[in-house]
CSV table of C-alpha atoms in Angstrom, one decimal:
chain,number,residue,atom,x,y,z
A,25,UNK,CA,6.6,-8.2,104.2
A,26,UNK,CA,3.5,-9.0,105.6
A,27,UNK,CA,1.0,-6.1,105.8
A,28,UNK,CA,0.8,-6.9,109.7
A,29,UNK,CA,4.3,-6.1,110.6
A,30,UNK,CA,4.8,-2.7,112.2
A,31,UNK,CA,7.8,-1.4,114.1
A,32,UNK,CA,7.6,-0.9,118.0
A,33,UNK,CA,6.1,2.5,118.6
A,34,UNK,CA,8.6,3.0,121.6
A,35,UNK,CA,11.8,2.7,119.2
A,36,UNK,CA,12.2,-1.0,119.5
A,37,UNK,CA,14.1,-2.2,116.5
A,38,UNK,CA,13.0,-5.0,114.3
A,39,UNK,CA,14.7,-6.7,111.8
A,40,UNK,CA,11.8,-9.0,110.8
A,41,UNK,CA,8.7,-9.2,113.0
A,42,UNK,CA,7.1,-12.6,111.6
A,43,UNK,CA,8.1,-15.4,109.1
A,44,UNK,CA,7.9,-14.1,105.5
A,45,UNK,CA,8.8,-15.2,102.1
A,46,UNK,CA,10.8,-13.2,99.4
A,47,UNK,CA,11.2,-14.3,96.0
A,48,UNK,CA,14.6,-14.9,94.9
A,49,UNK,CA,15.2,-13.2,91.6
A,50,UNK,CA,17.8,-15.3,90.4
A,51,UNK,CA,16.5,-18.8,91.3
A,52,UNK,CA,12.9,-17.9,91.2
A,53,UNK,CA,12.4,-19.7,94.5
A,54,UNK,CA,11.1,-18.6,97.9
A,55,UNK,CA,13.6,-17.6,100.7
A,56,UNK,CA,12.1,-18.1,104.2
A,57,UNK,CA,13.2,-15.6,106.7
A,58,UNK,CA,12.7,-15.8,110.4
A,59,UNK,CA,11.6,-12.8,112.2
A,60,UNK,CA,14.2,-11.7,114.9
A,61,UNK,CA,13.1,-9.2,117.4
A,62,UNK,CA,15.5,-6.9,119.2
A,63,UNK,CA,14.6,-6.3,122.6
A,64,UNK,CA,13.8,-2.6,123.4
A,65,UNK,CA,15.9,-0.3,125.5
A,66,UNK,CA,14.5,-0.1,129.1
A,67,UNK,CA,14.0,3.6,128.7
A,68,UNK,CA,12.1,3.2,125.6
A,69,UNK,CA,9.3,1.1,127.4
A,70,UNK,CA,6.2,2.5,129.2
A,71,UNK,CA,7.5,1.7,132.6
A,72,UNK,CA,10.9,3.4,131.6
A,73,UNK,CA,9.3,6.6,130.4
A,74,UNK,CA,7.2,6.8,133.5
A,75,UNK,CA,10.1,6.0,135.7
A,76,UNK,CA,12.4,8.7,134.2
A,77,UNK,CA,9.7,11.2,135.2
A,78,UNK,CA,10.8,10.7,138.9
A,79,UNK,CA,14.0,12.7,138.3
A,80,UNK,CA,14.8,16.3,137.9
A,81,UNK,CA,15.9,17.9,134.7
A,82,UNK,CA,19.6,17.9,135.6
A,83,UNK,CA,19.4,14.0,136.7
A,84,UNK,CA,17.1,12.4,133.7
A,85,UNK,CA,20.2,11.6,131.5
A,86,UNK,CA,22.0,10.2,134.4
A,87,UNK,CA,19.0,7.9,135.5
A,88,UNK,CA,18.7,7.1,131.8
A,89,UNK,CA,22.1,5.8,131.5
A,90,UNK,CA,21.7,3.7,134.6
A,91,UNK,CA,18.5,2.2,133.2
A,92,UNK,CA,20.0,1.4,130.0
A,93,UNK,CA,22.8,-0.4,131.6
A,94,UNK,CA,20.9,-3.2,132.8
A,95,UNK,CA,21.5,-6.9,131.7
A,96,UNK,CA,18.1,-8.6,131.1
A,97,UNK,CA,18.8,-12.5,131.1
A,98,UNK,CA,16.1,-14.8,129.8
A,99,UNK,CA,14.9,-17.9,131.5
A,100,UNK,CA,16.0,-20.0,128.6
A,101,UNK,CA,19.5,-18.3,128.5
A,102,UNK,CA,20.0,-18.9,132.2
A,103,UNK,CA,18.9,-22.8,132.1
A,104,UNK,CA,21.0,-23.6,129.2
A,105,UNK,CA,23.9,-21.4,130.3
A,106,UNK,CA,23.9,-22.8,134.0
A,107,UNK,CA,23.2,-26.5,132.6
A,108,UNK,CA,26.1,-26.6,130.2
A,109,UNK,CA,28.6,-24.9,132.7
A,110,UNK,CA,27.7,-27.1,135.5
A,111,UNK,CA,28.2,-30.2,133.3
A,112,UNK,CA,31.5,-28.9,132.0
A,113,UNK,CA,32.7,-28.2,135.6
A,114,UNK,CA,31.7,-31.7,136.6
A,115,UNK,CA,33.3,-33.3,133.9
A,116,UNK,CA,36.5,-31.4,133.2
A,117,UNK,CA,37.4,-30.0,136.6
A,118,UNK,CA,40.6,-31.7,137.2
A,119,UNK,CA,40.9,-30.5,141.1
A,120,UNK,CA,37.3,-31.6,141.8
A,121,UNK,CA,37.4,-34.9,143.3
A,122,UNK,CA,34.5,-37.7,142.4
A,123,UNK,CA,31.6,-38.5,143.1
A,124,UNK,CA,30.4,-35.2,143.8
A,125,UNK,CA,26.9,-34.4,145.4
A,126,UNK,CA,25.1,-31.4,144.0
A,127,UNK,CA,22.8,-28.9,145.9
A,128,UNK,CA,21.1,-25.9,145.2
A,129,UNK,CA,22.0,-22.9,147.2
A,130,UNK,CA,19.1,-21.9,149.6
A,131,UNK,CA,18.6,-19.2,152.2
A,132,UNK,CA,19.9,-20.2,155.7
A,133,UNK,CA,19.6,-18.2,159.0
A,134,UNK,CA,22.8,-17.3,161.0
A,135,UNK,CA,22.1,-20.1,163.3
A,136,UNK,CA,21.2,-22.9,160.9
A,137,UNK,CA,23.3,-26.0,160.9
A,138,UNK,CA,22.8,-28.6,158.0
A,139,UNK,CA,21.1,-32.0,159.1
A,140,UNK,CA,20.4,-30.5,162.7
A,141,UNK,CA,17.1,-29.6,163.7
A,142,UNK,CA,15.3,-30.3,160.7
A,143,UNK,CA,17.5,-28.1,158.5
A,144,UNK,CA,18.0,-29.9,155.3
A,145,UNK,CA,19.5,-28.9,151.8
A,146,UNK,CA,16.2,-30.0,150.2
A,147,UNK,CA,14.9,-27.1,148.1
A,148,UNK,CA,11.0,-26.6,148.7
A,149,UNK,CA,8.7,-24.2,147.1
A,150,UNK,CA,8.7,-21.6,150.0
A,151,UNK,CA,12.5,-21.4,150.0
A,152,UNK,CA,13.1,-18.8,147.6
A,153,UNK,CA,10.5,-18.8,144.5
A,154,UNK,CA,11.6,-19.6,141.3
A,155,UNK,CA,15.3,-19.4,141.3
A,156,UNK,CA,15.8,-22.2,143.8
A,157,UNK,CA,13.3,-24.4,141.8
A,158,UNK,CA,15.0,-23.9,138.6
A,159,UNK,CA,18.3,-24.5,139.9
A,160,UNK,CA,16.9,-27.7,141.4
A,161,UNK,CA,15.7,-28.8,137.9
A,162,UNK,CA,19.0,-28.1,136.4
A,163,UNK,CA,20.7,-30.2,138.9
A,164,UNK,CA,18.2,-33.0,138.4
A,165,UNK,CA,19.0,-32.9,134.5
A,166,UNK,CA,23.0,-32.8,135.3
A,167,UNK,CA,22.5,-36.0,137.6
A,168,UNK,CA,20.6,-37.8,135.0
A,169,UNK,CA,23.1,-37.1,132.5
A,170,UNK,CA,26.4,-38.1,134.1
A,171,UNK,CA,27.4,-41.4,135.6
A,172,UNK,CA,27.4,-42.1,139.4
A,173,UNK,CA,30.9,-42.4,139.6
A,174,UNK,CA,30.7,-38.5,138.8
A,175,UNK,CA,27.9,-37.5,140.7
A,176,UNK,CA,25.8,-39.1,143.5
A,177,UNK,CA,22.1,-38.7,143.3
A,178,UNK,CA,19.7,-37.4,146.0
A,179,UNK,CA,22.2,-37.3,149.0
A,180,UNK,CA,19.8,-35.7,151.5
A,181,UNK,CA,21.2,-37.1,154.6
A,182,UNK,CA,24.6,-37.2,156.0
A,183,UNK,CA,24.3,-41.0,156.4
A,184,UNK,CA,23.8,-41.3,152.6
A,185,UNK,CA,27.1,-39.0,152.0
A,186,UNK,CA,28.9,-41.2,154.2
A,187,UNK,CA,27.7,-44.5,152.5
A,188,UNK,CA,28.5,-43.1,149.0
A,189,UNK,CA,31.9,-41.7,150.1
A,190,UNK,CA,31.0,-38.2,148.4
A,191,UNK,CA,34.3,-36.5,148.0
A,192,UNK,CA,33.0,-33.1,146.8
A,193,UNK,CA,30.0,-31.1,147.9
A,194,UNK,CA,28.9,-28.7,144.9
A,195,UNK,CA,26.7,-25.8,145.5
A,196,UNK,CA,25.0,-24.5,142.8
A,197,UNK,CA,23.0,-20.9,142.3
A,198,UNK,CA,22.1,-18.6,139.9
A,199,UNK,CA,23.7,-15.2,141.3
A,200,UNK,CA,25.9,-13.9,143.9
A,201,UNK,CA,25.1,-10.3,144.2
A,202,UNK,CA,26.4,-9.5,147.6
A,203,UNK,CA,27.7,-13.2,148.0
A,204,UNK,CA,26.0,-13.4,151.5
A,205,UNK,CA,23.6,-16.1,150.6
A,206,UNK,CA,26.4,-18.5,149.2
A,207,UNK,CA,28.5,-17.8,152.4
A,208,UNK,CA,25.6,-18.2,154.8
A,209,UNK,CA,24.8,-21.7,153.2
A,210,UNK,CA,28.4,-22.8,153.2
A,211,UNK,CA,28.6,-21.8,157.0
A,212,UNK,CA,25.4,-23.8,157.6
A,213,UNK,CA,27.1,-27.0,156.2
A,214,UNK,CA,30.5,-26.3,158.1
A,215,UNK,CA,28.6,-26.0,161.5
A,216,UNK,CA,28.0,-29.6,161.3
A,217,UNK,CA,30.8,-31.3,162.9
A,218,UNK,CA,30.9,-34.2,160.9
A,219,UNK,CA,31.0,-32.0,157.8
A,220,UNK,CA,33.9,-29.9,159.4
A,221,UNK,CA,35.8,-32.9,160.2
A,222,UNK,CA,35.8,-34.5,156.8
A,223,UNK,CA,36.9,-31.1,155.4
A,224,UNK,CA,39.6,-30.6,157.9
A,225,UNK,CA,40.7,-34.0,156.9
A,226,UNK,CA,40.4,-33.3,153.3
A,227,UNK,CA,38.1,-36.1,152.8
A,228,UNK,CA,35.5,-33.7,151.5
A,229,UNK,CA,35.8,-30.1,149.5
A,230,UNK,CA,33.4,-27.3,149.0
A,231,UNK,CA,32.7,-25.9,145.3
A,232,UNK,CA,30.5,-23.2,144.2
A,233,UNK,CA,29.3,-23.1,140.9
A,234,UNK,CA,27.3,-19.8,139.9
A,235,UNK,CA,25.7,-18.4,136.7
A,236,UNK,CA,27.0,-14.9,137.3
A,237,UNK,CA,28.4,-12.9,140.1
A,238,UNK,CA,29.2,-9.5,140.7
A,239,UNK,CA,32.8,-8.2,141.3
A,240,UNK,CA,32.0,-7.3,144.9
A,241,UNK,CA,30.2,-10.8,145.8
A,242,UNK,CA,32.9,-12.8,143.9
A,243,UNK,CA,35.8,-11.1,145.8
A,244,UNK,CA,34.0,-11.7,149.3
A,245,UNK,CA,33.2,-15.3,148.4
A,246,UNK,CA,36.8,-16.2,147.5
A,247,UNK,CA,38.4,-14.1,150.4
A,248,UNK,CA,36.2,-16.1,152.8
A,249,UNK,CA,37.9,-19.3,152.5
A,250,UNK,CA,34.8,-21.3,152.9
A,251,UNK,CA,35.0,-22.7,149.4
A,252,UNK,CA,37.8,-24.7,148.0
A,253,UNK,CA,36.9,-23.8,144.4
A,254,UNK,CA,34.5,-21.3,142.7
A,255,UNK,CA,33.3,-21.4,139.3
A,256,UNK,CA,31.4,-18.6,137.6
A,257,UNK,CA,30.0,-18.6,134.1
A,258,UNK,CA,29.5,-14.6,133.9
A,259,UNK,CA,31.4,-12.4,136.0
A,260,UNK,CA,30.6,-8.6,136.2
A,261,UNK,CA,27.2,-6.9,135.1
A,262,UNK,CA,27.8,-4.3,138.0
A,263,UNK,CA,28.8,-0.7,138.5
A,264,UNK,CA,32.5,-1.7,138.6
A,265,UNK,CA,32.4,-3.5,135.0
A,266,UNK,CA,30.1,-0.9,133.3
A,267,UNK,CA,32.0,1.0,130.8
A,268,UNK,CA,31.5,4.4,132.7
A,269,UNK,CA,34.1,7.3,133.0
A,270,UNK,CA,34.9,8.3,136.5
A,271,UNK,CA,32.6,11.2,136.7
A,272,UNK,CA,29.7,9.1,135.2
A,273,UNK,CA,30.0,6.4,137.9
A,274,UNK,CA,30.0,9.3,140.6
A,275,UNK,CA,27.0,11.0,139.1
A,276,UNK,CA,25.1,7.5,138.9
A,277,UNK,CA,26.1,6.4,142.6
A,278,UNK,CA,25.2,10.1,144.0
A,279,UNK,CA,21.8,9.5,141.9
A,280,UNK,CA,21.0,6.5,143.7
A,281,UNK,CA,21.7,7.7,147.1
A,282,UNK,CA,19.6,11.1,146.5
A,283,UNK,CA,16.6,9.3,145.3
A,284,UNK,CA,16.6,6.4,147.2
A,285,UNK,CA,13.9,5.9,150.2
A,286,UNK,CA,16.5,4.8,152.5
A,287,UNK,CA,20.0,6.2,151.4
A,288,UNK,CA,22.0,3.2,153.0
A,289,UNK,CA,20.2,0.9,150.5
A,290,UNK,CA,20.9,3.0,147.4
A,291,UNK,CA,23.7,0.9,145.8
A,292,UNK,CA,21.5,-2.3,146.4
A,293,UNK,CA,21.9,-4.9,149.2
A,294,UNK,CA,25.2,-4.8,150.9
A,295,UNK,CA,26.3,-2.1,148.3
A,296,UNK,CA,26.9,-4.6,145.9
A,297,UNK,CA,25.7,-2.4,142.8
A,298,UNK,CA,24.2,-5.0,140.4
A,299,UNK,CA,23.1,-4.6,137.0
A,300,UNK,CA,21.9,-8.1,136.5
A,301,UNK,CA,17.8,-9.0,136.2
A,302,UNK,CA,16.7,-12.5,135.3
A,303,UNK,CA,13.3,-13.1,133.7
A,304,UNK,CA,12.2,-15.0,136.7
A,305,UNK,CA,13.4,-12.8,139.3
A,306,UNK,CA,14.7,-9.3,140.2
A,307,UNK,CA,17.7,-9.4,142.4
A,308,UNK,CA,17.7,-7.3,145.5
A,309,UNK,CA,21.2,-6.1,144.9
A,310,UNK,CA,19.8,-3.9,142.1
A,311,UNK,CA,19.8,0.0,143.1
A,312,UNK,CA,16.8,0.5,145.3
A,313,UNK,CA,15.5,3.3,142.8
A,314,UNK,CA,14.9,0.4,140.4
A,315,UNK,CA,13.0,-1.5,142.9
A,316,UNK,CA,11.2,0.8,145.3
A,317,UNK,CA,7.6,1.8,145.2
A,318,UNK,CA,8.0,4.8,147.1
A,319,UNK,CA,11.0,7.7,146.9
A,320,UNK,CA,12.0,11.0,146.5
A,321,UNK,CA,10.3,11.9,143.4
A,322,UNK,CA,10.3,15.2,141.7
A,323,UNK,CA,7.0,14.5,140.1
A,324,UNK,CA,4.4,17.1,140.3
A,325,UNK,CA,2.2,14.5,142.5
A,326,UNK,CA,5.0,13.8,144.4
A,327,UNK,CA,4.5,9.9,143.9
A,328,UNK,CA,7.2,7.4,142.8
A,329,UNK,CA,6.6,5.7,139.5
A,330,UNK,CA,8.5,2.2,140.0
A,331,UNK,CA,10.2,0.3,137.5
A,332,UNK,CA,10.5,-3.0,139.1
A,333,UNK,CA,7.9,-2.9,142.0
A,334,UNK,CA,8.5,-5.3,144.9
A,335,UNK,CA,11.3,-7.3,143.1
A,336,UNK,CA,8.9,-8.3,140.4
A,337,UNK,CA,8.3,-7.2,136.6
A,338,UNK,CA,5.0,-7.1,134.8
A,339,UNK,CA,4.9,-9.6,132.3
A,340,UNK,CA,4.7,-7.2,129.4
A,341,UNK,CA,7.9,-5.5,130.4
A,342,UNK,CA,9.7,-8.6,130.7
A,343,UNK,CA,8.4,-9.6,127.2
A,344,UNK,CA,10.0,-6.3,125.6
A,345,UNK,CA,13.3,-6.7,127.5
A,346,UNK,CA,14.1,-10.0,127.9
A,347,UNK,CA,17.6,-10.6,126.3
A,348,UNK,CA,18.6,-6.9,126.3
A,349,UNK,CA,22.3,-6.0,127.2
A,350,UNK,CA,24.2,-2.8,126.5
A,351,UNK,CA,25.3,-2.7,123.2
A,352,UNK,CA,28.7,-1.4,124.1
A,353,UNK,CA,29.3,-4.2,126.6
A,354,UNK,CA,28.7,-6.7,123.8
A,355,UNK,CA,31.6,-9.2,123.9
A,356,UNK,CA,32.7,-10.7,120.7
A,357,UNK,CA,32.6,-14.3,119.9
A,358,UNK,CA,34.9,-16.3,117.6
A,359,UNK,CA,33.7,-14.3,114.6
A,360,UNK,CA,34.5,-11.1,116.2
A,361,UNK,CA,38.2,-11.9,116.4
A,362,UNK,CA,40.5,-10.3,113.9
A,363,UNK,CA,43.2,-11.8,112.0
A,364,UNK,CA,46.0,-13.8,113.8
A,365,UNK,CA,49.5,-14.1,112.9
A,366,UNK,CA,51.9,-16.3,114.5
A,367,UNK,CA,55.5,-14.9,113.9
A,368,UNK,CA,57.7,-16.1,116.8
A,369,UNK,CA,59.0,-12.7,117.1
A,370,UNK,CA,56.5,-11.3,120.1
A,371,UNK,CA,54.2,-9.7,117.5
A,372,UNK,CA,51.2,-11.8,117.9
A,373,UNK,CA,48.4,-9.9,118.5
A,374,UNK,CA,44.5,-10.4,118.1
A,375,UNK,CA,42.7,-7.3,117.2
A,376,UNK,CA,39.1,-7.2,118.6
A,377,UNK,CA,36.4,-4.9,117.4
A,378,UNK,CA,35.7,-4.4,121.2
A,379,UNK,CA,39.5,-3.8,121.9
A,380,UNK,CA,39.7,-6.2,124.7
A,381,UNK,CA,43.2,-8.0,125.0
A,382,UNK,CA,46.3,-9.3,123.1
A,383,UNK,CA,46.3,-13.0,123.1
A,384,UNK,CA,49.9,-12.8,124.4
A,385,UNK,CA,48.2,-11.9,127.9
A,386,UNK,CA,46.3,-15.0,128.1
A,387,UNK,CA,49.6,-17.2,127.0
A,388,UNK,CA,51.4,-15.4,130.1
A,389,UNK,CA,48.5,-16.5,132.5
A,390,UNK,CA,48.4,-20.0,131.2
A,391,UNK,CA,52.2,-20.2,131.6
A,392,UNK,CA,51.7,-19.4,135.3
A,393,UNK,CA,49.5,-22.3,135.6
A,394,UNK,CA,46.3,-20.7,135.0
A,395,UNK,CA,44.4,-23.2,132.6
A,396,UNK,CA,40.7,-23.3,133.6
A,397,UNK,CA,38.5,-20.7,131.7
A,398,UNK,CA,37.2,-19.1,134.8
A,399,UNK,CA,40.7,-18.6,136.1
A,400,UNK,CA,41.5,-16.8,132.8
A,401,UNK,CA,38.5,-14.9,132.7
A,402,UNK,CA,39.5,-13.3,136.1
A,403,UNK,CA,42.8,-12.7,135.1
A,404,UNK,CA,41.9,-10.8,132.0
A,405,UNK,CA,38.6,-9.3,133.3
A,406,UNK,CA,36.3,-11.0,130.3
A,407,UNK,CA,33.6,-13.4,130.7
A,408,UNK,CA,34.2,-17.2,130.7
A,409,UNK,CA,32.7,-17.5,127.3
A,410,UNK,CA,35.2,-15.1,126.0
A,411,UNK,CA,38.1,-16.9,127.8
A,412,UNK,CA,37.0,-20.2,126.3
A,413,UNK,CA,37.1,-18.5,123.0
A,414,UNK,CA,40.5,-17.2,123.5
A,415,UNK,CA,41.9,-20.8,124.5
A,416,UNK,CA,40.2,-22.3,121.5
A,417,UNK,CA,41.8,-19.8,119.4
A,418,UNK,CA,45.3,-20.5,120.8
A,419,UNK,CA,44.7,-24.3,120.2
A,420,UNK,CA,43.8,-23.6,116.6
A,421,UNK,CA,47.2,-21.5,116.2
A,422,UNK,CA,49.1,-24.4,117.9
A,423,UNK,CA,50.2,-22.3,120.9
A,424,UNK,CA,48.6,-24.6,123.6
A,425,UNK,CA,47.5,-28.5,123.4
A,426,UNK,CA,44.5,-30.0,124.2
A,427,UNK,CA,45.1,-29.8,128.3
A,428,UNK,CA,45.7,-25.8,127.9
A,429,UNK,CA,49.5,-26.3,128.2
A,430,UNK,CA,52.0,-24.2,126.2
A,431,UNK,CA,53.5,-25.8,123.2
A,432,UNK,CA,56.7,-25.0,122.2
A,433,UNK,CA,55.4,-22.5,119.8
A,434,UNK,CA,53.4,-20.9,122.4
A,435,UNK,CA,56.7,-20.6,124.5
A,436,UNK,CA,58.6,-19.3,121.6
A,437,UNK,CA,56.0,-16.7,121.1
A,438,UNK,CA,55.8,-15.7,124.7
A,439,UNK,CA,59.6,-15.4,125.1
A,440,UNK,CA,59.7,-13.4,122.0
A,441,UNK,CA,57.1,-11.1,123.2
A,442,UNK,CA,58.6,-10.7,126.7
A,443,UNK,CA,62.2,-10.3,125.3
A,444,UNK,CA,63.0,-6.6,124.9
A,445,UNK,CA,66.1,-6.2,122.7
A,446,UNK,CA,68.8,-3.7,124.5
A,447,UNK,CA,68.6,-0.2,122.6
A,448,UNK,CA,72.4,0.9,122.0
A,449,UNK,CA,72.3,4.7,121.5
A,450,UNK,CA,76.0,5.1,120.6
A,451,UNK,CA,79.1,3.0,120.2
A,452,UNK,CA,82.5,3.4,121.4
A,453,UNK,CA,85.3,3.6,118.8
A,454,UNK,CA,88.7,2.1,119.4
A,455,UNK,CA,91.8,4.1,119.5
A,456,UNK,CA,95.4,3.3,119.9
A,457,UNK,CA,96.4,6.7,121.7
A,458,UNK,CA,97.4,6.4,125.2
A,459,UNK,CA,94.9,7.3,128.0
A,460,UNK,CA,95.8,9.6,130.7
A,461,UNK,CA,93.6,10.4,133.8
A,462,UNK,CA,92.4,13.9,133.8
A,463,UNK,CA,94.3,15.0,137.1
A,464,UNK,CA,97.6,14.2,135.5
A,465,UNK,CA,96.8,16.3,132.4
A,466,UNK,CA,98.6,19.5,132.0
A,467,UNK,CA,96.3,22.6,133.0
A,468,UNK,CA,95.3,25.0,130.0
């Protein structure tokens, strides 16, 4: 190891800090090893240590648990994930009619009507900072990679939509915390009488594609009926999906309320209780004690030590945290799956190191017509990535075909798993003796 390599003083673990060479004793050659830095825990950073001083001795452990439950997504991960997800939705979504027109979700006022009074789907630099512009760049890349029969480019007027006969309006966003922004955007479109008429006649459908969504936000969007289809890559990363016990959840919620400057905003915007942070933006659905610059501090000076101040993060903090996710929430990839054995007797089990689900449960949802990974992810409460891995595993085992339909082997395994043999406790023995009813028998 080079002399300049040192571990992080705040507890940040390093496997290898810089590229280095090690001599192979067998072959005598040099083995090049790339340094891999593991992100620090939020509570181990300078800002985290200072932030924990806001709380009383009894609440420090709960505050640390909340802080270390954050998910920090890098801009690269976000770009690549949303780019691939949007491309796969457009290329493989059977229910989405083509061509589709793509638009980035932007903030809309309650009275905005698309294409009326200078309201336009065009994203500008003043709409919402980095998120909208990054999404717009992703949309541009997807449009360039797909044929015009799949997507129509730059349809920024209703006349272009009509001339190009767009059949689907696909709205793309990075995150649905409370879900209100995505709902307001759809309402702005549907206030336009022409768009509303097209949708009523089923000439056009509205779809929403998200990188991530909280449990509350996704439920609100789907219950609204404004969208004909919703596809999300990562679902959860909020209080309900965190692996906390009931008493831990209660203490964290009480902590957010007790120390918030405004208790009604303690759980984040619209009470969505988010735990996701992007490298390029800090969502407002995080608990306010993580975003506020003033609060009910227990420090001796009475001042609040902020963690994310005004929804921004110091560059040094993001450099330490980017890529961090709670270790116990890590979901296994294909290599994390245990041994699978198809027996046709209902004993098909996939044992995960994280103990998520049996593969039989996924087969049951596929049998009910749920074939899209996003649907399966919702059914079994895992991410879309894990759902895709489950489908791939089922395909390798010959349980489903390339169109995610159960094969004969899959049906046999599913029937065998559901069929419960009748348990016979005892058997009646035959007898040739005559039977007399008890009322006719002689008393004793």
